[in-house]
CSV table of C-alpha atoms and ligand atoms in Angstrom, one decimal:
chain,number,residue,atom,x,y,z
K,28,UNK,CA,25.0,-19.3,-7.3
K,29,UNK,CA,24.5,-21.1,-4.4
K,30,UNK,CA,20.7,-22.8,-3.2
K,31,UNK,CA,19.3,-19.8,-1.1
K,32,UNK,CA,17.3,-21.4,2.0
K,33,UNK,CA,13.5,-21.5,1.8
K,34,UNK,CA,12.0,-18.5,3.1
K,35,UNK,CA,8.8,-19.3,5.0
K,36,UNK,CA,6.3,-16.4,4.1
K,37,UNK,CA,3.4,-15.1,5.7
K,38,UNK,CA,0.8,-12.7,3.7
K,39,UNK,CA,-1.4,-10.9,5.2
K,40,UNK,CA,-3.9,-9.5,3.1
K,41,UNK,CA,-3.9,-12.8,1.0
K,42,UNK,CA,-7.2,-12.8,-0.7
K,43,UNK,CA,-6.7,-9.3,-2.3
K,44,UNK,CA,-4.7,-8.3,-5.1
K,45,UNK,CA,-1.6,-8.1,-4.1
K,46,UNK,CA,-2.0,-11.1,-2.4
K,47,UNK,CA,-2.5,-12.9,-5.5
K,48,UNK,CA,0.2,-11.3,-7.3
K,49,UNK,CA,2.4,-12.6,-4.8
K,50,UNK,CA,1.3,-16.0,-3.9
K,51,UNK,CA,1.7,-16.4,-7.6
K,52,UNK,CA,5.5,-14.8,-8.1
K,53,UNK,CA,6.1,-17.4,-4.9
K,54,UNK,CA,4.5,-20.6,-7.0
K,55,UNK,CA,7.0,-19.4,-9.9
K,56,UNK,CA,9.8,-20.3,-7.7
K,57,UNK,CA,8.9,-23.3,-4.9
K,58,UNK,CA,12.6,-24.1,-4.8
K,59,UNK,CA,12.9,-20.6,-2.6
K,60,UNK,CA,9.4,-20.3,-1.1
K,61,UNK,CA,7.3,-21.7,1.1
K,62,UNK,CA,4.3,-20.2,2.3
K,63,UNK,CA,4.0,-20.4,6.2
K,64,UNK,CA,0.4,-17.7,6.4
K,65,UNK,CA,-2.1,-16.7,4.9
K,66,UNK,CA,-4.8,-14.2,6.0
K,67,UNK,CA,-7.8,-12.6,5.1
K,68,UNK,CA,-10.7,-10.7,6.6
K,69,UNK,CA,-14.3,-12.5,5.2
K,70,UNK,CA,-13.5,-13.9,2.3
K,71,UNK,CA,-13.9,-17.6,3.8
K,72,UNK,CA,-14.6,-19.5,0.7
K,73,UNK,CA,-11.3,-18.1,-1.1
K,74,UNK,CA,-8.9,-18.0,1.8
K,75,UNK,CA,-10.0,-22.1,2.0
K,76,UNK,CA,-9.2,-22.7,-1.5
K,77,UNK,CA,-5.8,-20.3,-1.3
K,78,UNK,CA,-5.3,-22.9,1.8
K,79,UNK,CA,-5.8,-25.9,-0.4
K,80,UNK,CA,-3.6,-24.9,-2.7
K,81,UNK,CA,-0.4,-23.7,-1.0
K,82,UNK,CA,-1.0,-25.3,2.2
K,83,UNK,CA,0.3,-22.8,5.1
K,84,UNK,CA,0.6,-24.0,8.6
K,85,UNK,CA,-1.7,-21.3,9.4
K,86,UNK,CA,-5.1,-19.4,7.8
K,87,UNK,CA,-6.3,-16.2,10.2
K,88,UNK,CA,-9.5,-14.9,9.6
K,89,UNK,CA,-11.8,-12.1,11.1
K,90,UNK,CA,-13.6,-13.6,13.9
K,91,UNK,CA,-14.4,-17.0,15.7
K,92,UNK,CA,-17.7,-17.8,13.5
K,93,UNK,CA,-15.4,-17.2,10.1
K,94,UNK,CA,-12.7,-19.4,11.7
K,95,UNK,CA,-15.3,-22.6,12.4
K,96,UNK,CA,-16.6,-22.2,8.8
K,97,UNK,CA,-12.5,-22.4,7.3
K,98,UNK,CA,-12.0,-25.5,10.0
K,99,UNK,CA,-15.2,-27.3,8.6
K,100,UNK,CA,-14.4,-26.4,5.1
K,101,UNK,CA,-10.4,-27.6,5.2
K,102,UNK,CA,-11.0,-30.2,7.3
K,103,UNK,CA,-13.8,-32.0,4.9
K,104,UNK,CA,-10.5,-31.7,2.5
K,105,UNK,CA,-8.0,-32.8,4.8
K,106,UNK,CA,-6.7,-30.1,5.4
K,107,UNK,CA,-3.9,-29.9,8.0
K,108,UNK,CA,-3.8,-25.7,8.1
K,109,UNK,CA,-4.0,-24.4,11.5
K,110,UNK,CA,-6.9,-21.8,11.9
K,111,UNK,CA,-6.5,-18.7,14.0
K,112,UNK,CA,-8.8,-15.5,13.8
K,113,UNK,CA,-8.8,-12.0,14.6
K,114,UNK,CA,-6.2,-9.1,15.0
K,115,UNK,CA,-4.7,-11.3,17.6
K,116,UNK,CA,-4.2,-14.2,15.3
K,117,UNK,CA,-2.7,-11.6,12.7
K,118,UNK,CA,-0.6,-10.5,14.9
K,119,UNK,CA,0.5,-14.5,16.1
K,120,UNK,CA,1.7,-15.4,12.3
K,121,UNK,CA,3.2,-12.0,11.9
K,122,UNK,CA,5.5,-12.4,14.5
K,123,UNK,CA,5.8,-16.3,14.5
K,124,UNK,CA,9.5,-17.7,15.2
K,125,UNK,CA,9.7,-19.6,12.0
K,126,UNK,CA,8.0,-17.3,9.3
K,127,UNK,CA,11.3,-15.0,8.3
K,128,UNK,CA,9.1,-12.9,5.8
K,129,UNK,CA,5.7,-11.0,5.9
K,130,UNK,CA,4.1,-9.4,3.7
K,131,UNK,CA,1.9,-6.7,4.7
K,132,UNK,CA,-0.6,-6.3,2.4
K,133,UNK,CA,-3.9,-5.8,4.0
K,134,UNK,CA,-6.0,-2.8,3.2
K,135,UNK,CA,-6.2,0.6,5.3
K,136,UNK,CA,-5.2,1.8,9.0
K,137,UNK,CA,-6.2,-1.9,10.3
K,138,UNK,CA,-3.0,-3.6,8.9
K,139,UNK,CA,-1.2,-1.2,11.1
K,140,UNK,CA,-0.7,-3.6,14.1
K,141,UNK,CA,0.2,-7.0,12.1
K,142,UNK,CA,2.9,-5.0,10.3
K,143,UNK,CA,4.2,-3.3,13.1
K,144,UNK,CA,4.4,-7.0,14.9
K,145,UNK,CA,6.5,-8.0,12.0
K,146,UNK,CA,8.3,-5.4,12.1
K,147,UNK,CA,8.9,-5.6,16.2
K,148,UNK,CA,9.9,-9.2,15.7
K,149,UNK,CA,12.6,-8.4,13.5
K,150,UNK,CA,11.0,-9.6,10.1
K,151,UNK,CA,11.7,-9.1,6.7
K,152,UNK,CA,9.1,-6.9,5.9
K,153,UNK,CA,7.7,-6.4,2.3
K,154,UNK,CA,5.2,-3.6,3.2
K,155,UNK,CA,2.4,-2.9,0.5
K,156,UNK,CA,0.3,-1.4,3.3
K,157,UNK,CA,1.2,1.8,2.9
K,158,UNK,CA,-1.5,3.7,5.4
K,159,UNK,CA,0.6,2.0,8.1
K,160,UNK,CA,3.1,4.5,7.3
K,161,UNK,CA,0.9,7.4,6.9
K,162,UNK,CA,-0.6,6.7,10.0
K,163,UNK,CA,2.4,5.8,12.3
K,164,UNK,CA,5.5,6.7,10.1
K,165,UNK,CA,8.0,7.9,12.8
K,166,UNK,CA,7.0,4.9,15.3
K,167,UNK,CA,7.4,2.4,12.9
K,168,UNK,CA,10.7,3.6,11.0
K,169,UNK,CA,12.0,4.0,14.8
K,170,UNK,CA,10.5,0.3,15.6
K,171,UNK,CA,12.3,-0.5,12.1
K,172,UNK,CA,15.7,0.8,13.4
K,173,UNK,CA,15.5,-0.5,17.2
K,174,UNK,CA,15.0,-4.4,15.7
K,175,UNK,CA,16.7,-4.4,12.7
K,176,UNK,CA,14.2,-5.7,10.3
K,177,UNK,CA,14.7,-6.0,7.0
K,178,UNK,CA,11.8,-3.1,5.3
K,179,UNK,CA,11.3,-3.5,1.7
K,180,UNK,CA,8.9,-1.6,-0.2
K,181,UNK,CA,6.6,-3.2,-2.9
K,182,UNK,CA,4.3,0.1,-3.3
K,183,UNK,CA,5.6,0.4,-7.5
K,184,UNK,CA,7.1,3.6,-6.7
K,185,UNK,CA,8.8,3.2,-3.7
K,186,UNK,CA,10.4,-0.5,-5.1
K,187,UNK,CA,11.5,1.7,-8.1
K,188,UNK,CA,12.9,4.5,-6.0
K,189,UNK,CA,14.5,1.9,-3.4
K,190,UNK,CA,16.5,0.5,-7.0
K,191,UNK,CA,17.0,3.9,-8.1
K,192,UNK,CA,18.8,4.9,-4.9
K,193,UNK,CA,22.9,3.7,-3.9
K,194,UNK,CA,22.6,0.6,-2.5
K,195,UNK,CA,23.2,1.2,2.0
K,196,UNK,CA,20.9,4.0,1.5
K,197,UNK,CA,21.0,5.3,5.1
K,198,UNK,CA,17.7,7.4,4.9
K,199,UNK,CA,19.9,10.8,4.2
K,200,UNK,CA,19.4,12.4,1.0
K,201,UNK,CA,22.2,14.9,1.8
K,202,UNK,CA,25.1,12.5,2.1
K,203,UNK,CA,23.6,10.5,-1.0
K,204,UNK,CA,23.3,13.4,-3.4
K,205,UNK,CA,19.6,13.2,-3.9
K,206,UNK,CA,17.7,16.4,-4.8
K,207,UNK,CA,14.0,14.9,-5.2
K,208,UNK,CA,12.1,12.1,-5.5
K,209,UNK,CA,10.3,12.2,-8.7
K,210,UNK,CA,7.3,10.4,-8.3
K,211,UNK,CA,5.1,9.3,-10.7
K,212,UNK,CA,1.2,8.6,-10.8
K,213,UNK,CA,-0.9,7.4,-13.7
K,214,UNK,CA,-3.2,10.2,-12.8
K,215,UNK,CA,-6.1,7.8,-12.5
K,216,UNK,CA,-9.2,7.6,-14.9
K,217,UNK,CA,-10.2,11.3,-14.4
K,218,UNK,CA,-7.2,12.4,-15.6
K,219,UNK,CA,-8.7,14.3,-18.8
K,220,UNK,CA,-12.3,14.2,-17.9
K,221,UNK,CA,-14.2,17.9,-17.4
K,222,UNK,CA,-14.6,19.0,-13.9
K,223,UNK,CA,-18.5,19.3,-13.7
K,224,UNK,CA,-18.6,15.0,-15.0
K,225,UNK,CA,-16.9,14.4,-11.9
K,226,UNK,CA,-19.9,15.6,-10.1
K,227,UNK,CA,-21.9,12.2,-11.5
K,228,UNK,CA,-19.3,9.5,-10.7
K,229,UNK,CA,-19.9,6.1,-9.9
K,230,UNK,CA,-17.9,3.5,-8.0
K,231,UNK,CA,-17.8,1.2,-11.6
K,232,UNK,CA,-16.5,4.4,-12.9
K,233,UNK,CA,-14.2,5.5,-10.3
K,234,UNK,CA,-13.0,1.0,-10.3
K,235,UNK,CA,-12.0,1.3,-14.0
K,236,UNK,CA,-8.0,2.3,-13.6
K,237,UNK,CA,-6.8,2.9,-16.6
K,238,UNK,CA,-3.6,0.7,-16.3
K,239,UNK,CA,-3.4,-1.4,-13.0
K,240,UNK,CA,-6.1,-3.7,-11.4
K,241,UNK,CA,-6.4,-3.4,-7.7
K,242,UNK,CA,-8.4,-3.6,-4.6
K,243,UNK,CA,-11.5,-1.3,-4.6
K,244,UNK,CA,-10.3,0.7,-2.1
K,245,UNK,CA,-6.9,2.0,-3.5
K,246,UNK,CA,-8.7,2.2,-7.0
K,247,UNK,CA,-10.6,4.9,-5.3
K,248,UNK,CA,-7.5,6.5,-4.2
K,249,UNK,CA,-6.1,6.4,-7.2
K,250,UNK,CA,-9.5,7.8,-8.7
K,251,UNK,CA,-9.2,11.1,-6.4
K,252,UNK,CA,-5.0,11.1,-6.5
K,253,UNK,CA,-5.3,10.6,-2.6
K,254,UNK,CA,-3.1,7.6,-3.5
K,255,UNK,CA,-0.2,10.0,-4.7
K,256,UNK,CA,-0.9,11.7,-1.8
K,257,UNK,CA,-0.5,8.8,0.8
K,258,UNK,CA,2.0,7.4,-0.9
K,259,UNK,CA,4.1,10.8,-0.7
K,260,UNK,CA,4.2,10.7,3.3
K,261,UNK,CA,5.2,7.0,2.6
K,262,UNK,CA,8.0,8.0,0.6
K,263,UNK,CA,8.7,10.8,3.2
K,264,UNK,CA,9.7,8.2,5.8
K,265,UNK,CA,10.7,5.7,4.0
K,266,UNK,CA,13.4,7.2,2.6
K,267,UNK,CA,13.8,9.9,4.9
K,268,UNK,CA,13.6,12.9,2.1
K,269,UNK,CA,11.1,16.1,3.2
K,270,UNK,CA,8.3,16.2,1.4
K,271,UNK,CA,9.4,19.8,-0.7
K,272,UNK,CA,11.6,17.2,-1.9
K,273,UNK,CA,9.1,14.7,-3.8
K,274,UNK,CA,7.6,15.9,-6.5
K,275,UNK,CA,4.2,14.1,-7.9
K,276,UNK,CA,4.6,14.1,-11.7
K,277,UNK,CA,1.7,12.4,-13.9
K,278,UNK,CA,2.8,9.5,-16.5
K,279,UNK,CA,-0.8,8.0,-18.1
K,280,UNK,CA,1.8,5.3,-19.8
K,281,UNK,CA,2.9,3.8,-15.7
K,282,UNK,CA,6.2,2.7,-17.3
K,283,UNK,CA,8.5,4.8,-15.4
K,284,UNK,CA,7.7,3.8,-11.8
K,285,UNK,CA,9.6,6.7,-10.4
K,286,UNK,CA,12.7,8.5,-10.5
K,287,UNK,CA,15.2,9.7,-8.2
K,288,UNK,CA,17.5,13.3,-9.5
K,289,UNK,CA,20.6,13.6,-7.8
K,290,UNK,CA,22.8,17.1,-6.9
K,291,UNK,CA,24.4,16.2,-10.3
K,292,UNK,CA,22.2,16.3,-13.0
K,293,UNK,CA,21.6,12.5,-12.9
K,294,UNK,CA,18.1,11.2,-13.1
K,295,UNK,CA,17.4,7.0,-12.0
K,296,UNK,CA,14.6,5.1,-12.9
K,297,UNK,CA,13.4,2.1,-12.5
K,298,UNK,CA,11.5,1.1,-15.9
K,299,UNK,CA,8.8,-2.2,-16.4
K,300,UNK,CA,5.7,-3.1,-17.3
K,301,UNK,CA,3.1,-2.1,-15.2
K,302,UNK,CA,2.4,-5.2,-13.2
K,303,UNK,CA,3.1,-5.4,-9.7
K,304,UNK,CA,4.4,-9.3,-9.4
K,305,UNK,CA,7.5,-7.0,-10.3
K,306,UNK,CA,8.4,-4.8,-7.0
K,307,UNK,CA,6.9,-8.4,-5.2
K,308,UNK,CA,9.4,-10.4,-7.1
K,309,UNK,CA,12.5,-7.9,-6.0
K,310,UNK,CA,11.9,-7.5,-2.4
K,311,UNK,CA,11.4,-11.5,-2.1
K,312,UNK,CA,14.9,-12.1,-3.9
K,313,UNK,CA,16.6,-8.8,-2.9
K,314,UNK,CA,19.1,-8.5,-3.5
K,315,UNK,CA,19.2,-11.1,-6.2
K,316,UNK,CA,16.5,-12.0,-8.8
K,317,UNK,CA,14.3,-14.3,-9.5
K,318,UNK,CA,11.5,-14.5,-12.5
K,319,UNK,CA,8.5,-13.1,-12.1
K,320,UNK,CA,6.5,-13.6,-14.8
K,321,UNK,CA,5.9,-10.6,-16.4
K,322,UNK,CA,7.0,-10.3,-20.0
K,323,UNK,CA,9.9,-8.2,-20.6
K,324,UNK,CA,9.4,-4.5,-21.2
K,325,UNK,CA,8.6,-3.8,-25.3
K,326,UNK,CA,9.7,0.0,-25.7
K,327,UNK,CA,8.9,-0.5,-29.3
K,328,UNK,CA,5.3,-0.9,-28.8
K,329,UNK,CA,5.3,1.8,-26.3
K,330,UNK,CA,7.1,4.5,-28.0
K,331,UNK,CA,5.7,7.7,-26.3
K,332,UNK,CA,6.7,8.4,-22.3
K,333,UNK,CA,4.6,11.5,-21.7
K,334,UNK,CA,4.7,13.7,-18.4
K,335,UNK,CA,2.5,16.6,-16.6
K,336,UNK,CA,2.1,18.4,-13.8
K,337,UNK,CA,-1.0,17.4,-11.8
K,338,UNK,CA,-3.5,20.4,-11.2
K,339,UNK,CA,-4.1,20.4,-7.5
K,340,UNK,CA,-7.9,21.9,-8.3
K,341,UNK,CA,-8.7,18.9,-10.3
K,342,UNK,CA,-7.1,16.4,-7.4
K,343,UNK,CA,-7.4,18.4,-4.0
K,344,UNK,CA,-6.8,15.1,-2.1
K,345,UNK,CA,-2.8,15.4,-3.4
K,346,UNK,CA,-2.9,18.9,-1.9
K,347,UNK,CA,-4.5,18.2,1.7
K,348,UNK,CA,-2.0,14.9,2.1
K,349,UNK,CA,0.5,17.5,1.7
K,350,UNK,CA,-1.2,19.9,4.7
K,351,UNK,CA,-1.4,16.8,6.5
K,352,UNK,CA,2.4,16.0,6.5
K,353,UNK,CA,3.5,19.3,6.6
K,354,UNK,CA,1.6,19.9,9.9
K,355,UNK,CA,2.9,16.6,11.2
K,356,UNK,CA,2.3,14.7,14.5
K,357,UNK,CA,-1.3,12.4,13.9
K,358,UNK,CA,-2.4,14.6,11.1
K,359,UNK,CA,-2.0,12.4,8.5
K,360,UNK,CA,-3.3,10.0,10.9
K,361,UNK,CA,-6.4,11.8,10.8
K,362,UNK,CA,-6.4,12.3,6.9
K,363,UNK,CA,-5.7,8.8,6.6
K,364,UNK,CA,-9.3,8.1,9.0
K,365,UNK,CA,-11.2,10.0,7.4
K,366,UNK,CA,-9.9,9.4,3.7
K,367,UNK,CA,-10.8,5.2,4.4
K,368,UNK,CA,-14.5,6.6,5.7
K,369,UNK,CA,-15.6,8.8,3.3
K,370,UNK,CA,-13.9,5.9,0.8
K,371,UNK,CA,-16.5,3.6,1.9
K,372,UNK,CA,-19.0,5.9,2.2
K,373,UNK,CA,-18.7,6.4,-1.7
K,374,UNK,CA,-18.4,2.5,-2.2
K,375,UNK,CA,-21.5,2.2,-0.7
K,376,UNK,CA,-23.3,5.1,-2.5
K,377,UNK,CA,-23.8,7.3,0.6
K,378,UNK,CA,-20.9,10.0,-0.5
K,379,UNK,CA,-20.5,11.8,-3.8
K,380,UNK,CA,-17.7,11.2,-5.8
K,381,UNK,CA,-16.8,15.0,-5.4
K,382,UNK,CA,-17.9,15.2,-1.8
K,383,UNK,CA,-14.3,12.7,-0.6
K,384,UNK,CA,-12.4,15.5,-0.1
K,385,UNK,CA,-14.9,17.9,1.4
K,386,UNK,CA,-14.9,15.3,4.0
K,387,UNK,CA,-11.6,14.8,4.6
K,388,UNK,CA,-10.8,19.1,4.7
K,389,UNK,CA,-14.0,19.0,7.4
K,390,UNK,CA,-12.4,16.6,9.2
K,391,UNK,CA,-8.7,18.1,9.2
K,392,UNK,CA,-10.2,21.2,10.5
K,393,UNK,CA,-11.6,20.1,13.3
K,394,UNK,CA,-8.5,17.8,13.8
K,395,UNK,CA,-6.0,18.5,17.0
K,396,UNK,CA,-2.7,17.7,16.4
K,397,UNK,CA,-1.0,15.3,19.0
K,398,UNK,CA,2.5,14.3,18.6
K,399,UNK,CA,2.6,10.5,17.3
K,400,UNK,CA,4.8,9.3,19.8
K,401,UNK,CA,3.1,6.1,20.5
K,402,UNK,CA,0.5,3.6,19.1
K,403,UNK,CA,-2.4,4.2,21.8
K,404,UNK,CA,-2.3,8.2,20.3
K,405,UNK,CA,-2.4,7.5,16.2
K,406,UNK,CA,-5.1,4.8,17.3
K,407,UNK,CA,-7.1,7.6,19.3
K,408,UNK,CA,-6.6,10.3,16.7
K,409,UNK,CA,-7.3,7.5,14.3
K,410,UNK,CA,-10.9,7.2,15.9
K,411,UNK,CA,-11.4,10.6,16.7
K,412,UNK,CA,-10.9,11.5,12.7
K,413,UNK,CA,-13.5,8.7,11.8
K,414,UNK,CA,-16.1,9.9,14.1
K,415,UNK,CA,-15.8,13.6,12.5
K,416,UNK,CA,-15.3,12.2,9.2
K,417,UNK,CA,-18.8,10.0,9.2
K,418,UNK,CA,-20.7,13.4,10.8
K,419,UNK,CA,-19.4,15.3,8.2
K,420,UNK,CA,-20.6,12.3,5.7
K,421,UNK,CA,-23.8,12.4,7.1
K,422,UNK,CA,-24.2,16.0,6.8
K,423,UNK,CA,-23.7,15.5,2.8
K,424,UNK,CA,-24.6,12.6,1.0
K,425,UNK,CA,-25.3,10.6,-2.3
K,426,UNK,CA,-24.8,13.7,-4.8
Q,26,LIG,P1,-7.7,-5.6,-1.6
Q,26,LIG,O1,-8.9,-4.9,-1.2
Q,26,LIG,O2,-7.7,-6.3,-3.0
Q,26,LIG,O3,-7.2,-6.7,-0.5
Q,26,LIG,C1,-7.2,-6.4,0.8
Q,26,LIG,C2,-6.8,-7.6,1.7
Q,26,LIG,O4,-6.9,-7.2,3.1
Q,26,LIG,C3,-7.8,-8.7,1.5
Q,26,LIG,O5,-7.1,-10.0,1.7
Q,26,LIG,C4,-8.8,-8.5,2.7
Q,26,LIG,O6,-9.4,-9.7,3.1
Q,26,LIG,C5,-7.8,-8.0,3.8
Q,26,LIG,N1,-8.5,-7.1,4.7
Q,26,LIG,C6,-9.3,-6.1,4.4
Q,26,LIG,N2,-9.7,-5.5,5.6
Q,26,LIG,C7,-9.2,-6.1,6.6
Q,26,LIG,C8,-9.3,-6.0,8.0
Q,26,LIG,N3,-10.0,-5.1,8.6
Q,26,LIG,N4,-8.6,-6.9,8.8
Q,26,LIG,C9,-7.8,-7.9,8.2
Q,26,LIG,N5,-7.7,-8.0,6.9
Q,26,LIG,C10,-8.4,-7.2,6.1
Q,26,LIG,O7,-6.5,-4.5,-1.6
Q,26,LIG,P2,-5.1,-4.5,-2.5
Q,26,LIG,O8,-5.4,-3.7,-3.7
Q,26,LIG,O9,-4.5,-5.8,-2.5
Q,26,LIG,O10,-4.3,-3.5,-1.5
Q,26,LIG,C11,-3.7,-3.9,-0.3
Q,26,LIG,C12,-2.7,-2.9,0.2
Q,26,LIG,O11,-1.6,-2.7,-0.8
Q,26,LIG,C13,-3.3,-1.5,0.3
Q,26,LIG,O12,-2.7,-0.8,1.4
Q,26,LIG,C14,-2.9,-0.8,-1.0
Q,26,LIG,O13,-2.8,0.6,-0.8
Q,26,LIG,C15,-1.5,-1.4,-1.2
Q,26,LIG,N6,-1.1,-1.4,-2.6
Q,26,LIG,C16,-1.9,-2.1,-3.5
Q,26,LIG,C17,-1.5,-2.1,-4.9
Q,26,LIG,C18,-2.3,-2.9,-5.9
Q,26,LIG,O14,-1.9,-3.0,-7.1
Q,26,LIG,N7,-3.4,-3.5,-5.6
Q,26,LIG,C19,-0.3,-1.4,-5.3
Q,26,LIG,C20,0.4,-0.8,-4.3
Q,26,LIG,C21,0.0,-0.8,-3.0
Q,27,LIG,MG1,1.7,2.9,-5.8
């Protein structure tokens, strides 16, 4: 094999989880990457020490006051990172000349615009972000098509449904032979509990996944199955299938990472330990490979793969994402909005537990659907949504 040439990174979102998973599957391998950016919303004190530690030519940061107190702190350690701030700064590395990849993996609608300036420029993208889709789906697969950048998926189901598809998958589920997207979900920590406990929730409870260890917002998610739910409309336009034809099915063990079931019987899957330095690993080598350091898969000590149907009345979330998508235009735009309100509403113990998606139906009631034809209307509907959503938030409270 021949020496691939360095590819300069940028990661947006770099202080969260899946910033850490990658910026350690990219110290694994130095020989192949460099990292060129990192970013991160408050988190000054961490993004300095990720900044003494894998040097980048640039930090970005929320706002000028944040960026002062990153200067002082790097430059006291000689620091020669470059420090930018805000969504304009975000948008700066994203698109930079020399960073060829970015990965987008900042939380919620607000790593919409950094993404989509990757994507504008041309990038390889390895998109985690996946409310970017859900808000702006057609506009960015159409910005995808009109540059030519490089989209990779590192969501664990969509990196296992991108390997379980023919490679030059051209978005067309006819002409590949696909029936449906099976696609799986761990089915959260609530999975088995009875309906009336979920009334007394906490965030500590609703934090404690199961299997995977992420941010506290998409533990959430995956608390209420809204995650499945998003990541359904991702799956919609990322591979181009209708969303009659992905089917959510529940696996507690989050070995099989999902499954494509072709015209002829065939089922793919993409198998691993449930550990996401592995979709990071492939879409930074794709399409080679490179270690990741995750242990290989033990089937022995796993020996049961068990699957169910999710039960839309204990997970209504899955159910309105699939209103939302079905209705189209900034619908999911709107679910999206008022799913990351009443989400932080609950964080902050001002929303139930039970009360998310009460919020989120309010709020896709009152919705009006616009067609999502440019950034300036998913933004709008965007805030419309959030103003509902926190009314409707207001209206209901702690229990
Ligand atoms: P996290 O909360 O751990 O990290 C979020 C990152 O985004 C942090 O670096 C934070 O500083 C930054 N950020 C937050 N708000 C911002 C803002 N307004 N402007 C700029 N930066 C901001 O989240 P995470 O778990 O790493 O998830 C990140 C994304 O990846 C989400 O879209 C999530 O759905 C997706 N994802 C995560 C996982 C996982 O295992 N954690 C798996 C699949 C997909
Ligand atoms: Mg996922």
């Amino acid at each position: 094999m021949s020496t691939p040439a360095i590819q300069n990174v940028v990661i947006l979102g770099a202080t969260g989880s899946v910033g850490a998973s990658a910026l350690d599957v990219i110290s694994r391998n130095p020989e192949r990457y460099s990292v060129f950016a990192l970013t991160a919303h408050h988190q000054v004190e961490r993004l300095a020490r990720l900044c003494l530690r894998h040097s980048p030519r640039y930090a970005v940061i929320a706002d000028e006051a944040a960026a002062n107190h990153l200067r002082r702190l790097l430059r006291a350690a000689f620091s020669t990172t470059e420090v930018l701030c805000g969504a304009q700064g975000l948008c700066e590395v994203a698109r930079a000349p020399a960073a060829g990849t970015v990965l987008a993996a900042i939380v919620g609608a607000a790593g919409l615009e950094p993404a989509l300036a990757a994507v504008r420029a041309g990038k390889k993208v390895l998109l985690a972000n996946k409310e970017a889709l859900v808000v702006s789906g057609q506009l960015f697969m159409d910005a995808v098509e009109s540059s030519g950048a490089c989209l990779l998926p590192i969501d664990s189901e969509h990196n296992a449904i991108f390997q379980s598809l023919p490679a030059h998958y051209q978005r067309d589920p006819e002409a590949a032979g696909v029936r449906r997207i099976l696609l799986t979900a761990s089915g959260g920590p609530f999975r088995n509990t009875p309906l009336q406990a979920l009334e007394a929730v906490t965030p500590e409870d609703a934090c404690a996944h199961p299997v995977w260890n992420m941010g506290r917002k998409i533990s959430v998610d995956s608390a209420t199955m809204m995650n499945k739910g998003l990541e359904v409309i991702e799956a919609r336009w990322l591979f181009g299938t209708p969303a009659n034809r992905i089917e959510v099915v529940i696996h507690p063990q989050s070995v099989v990472h999902s499954m494509v079931d072709y015209v002829d019987g065939s089922v793919i899957a993409q198998l691993g330990n449930p550990d996401m330095r592995i979709p990071i690993a492939h879409a930074l080598a794709w399409p080679e490979r490179v270690h990741s350091g995750v242990s290989a898969l033990d089937l022995f000590s796993i020996a049961t793969l068990n699957f169910e149907r999710p039960a839309f009345e204990r997970f209504p979330c899955l159910a309105l994402a699939y209103q939302a998508i079905e209705a189209g235009g900034t619908m999911p735009a709107a679910l999206n909005a008022a799913n990351e309100e009443a989400v932080a509403a609950f964080l902050d113990r001002r929303l139930g537990f039970c009360r998310i998606s009460e919020v989120i139906a309010a709020t896709l009631e009152r919705a009006e659907r616009d067609e999502a034809s440019t950034l300036e209307a998913v933004l709008e509907a965007d805030a419309r949504a959030r103003e509902v959503a926190r009314g409707e938030i207001g209206k209901r409270g702690p229990s």
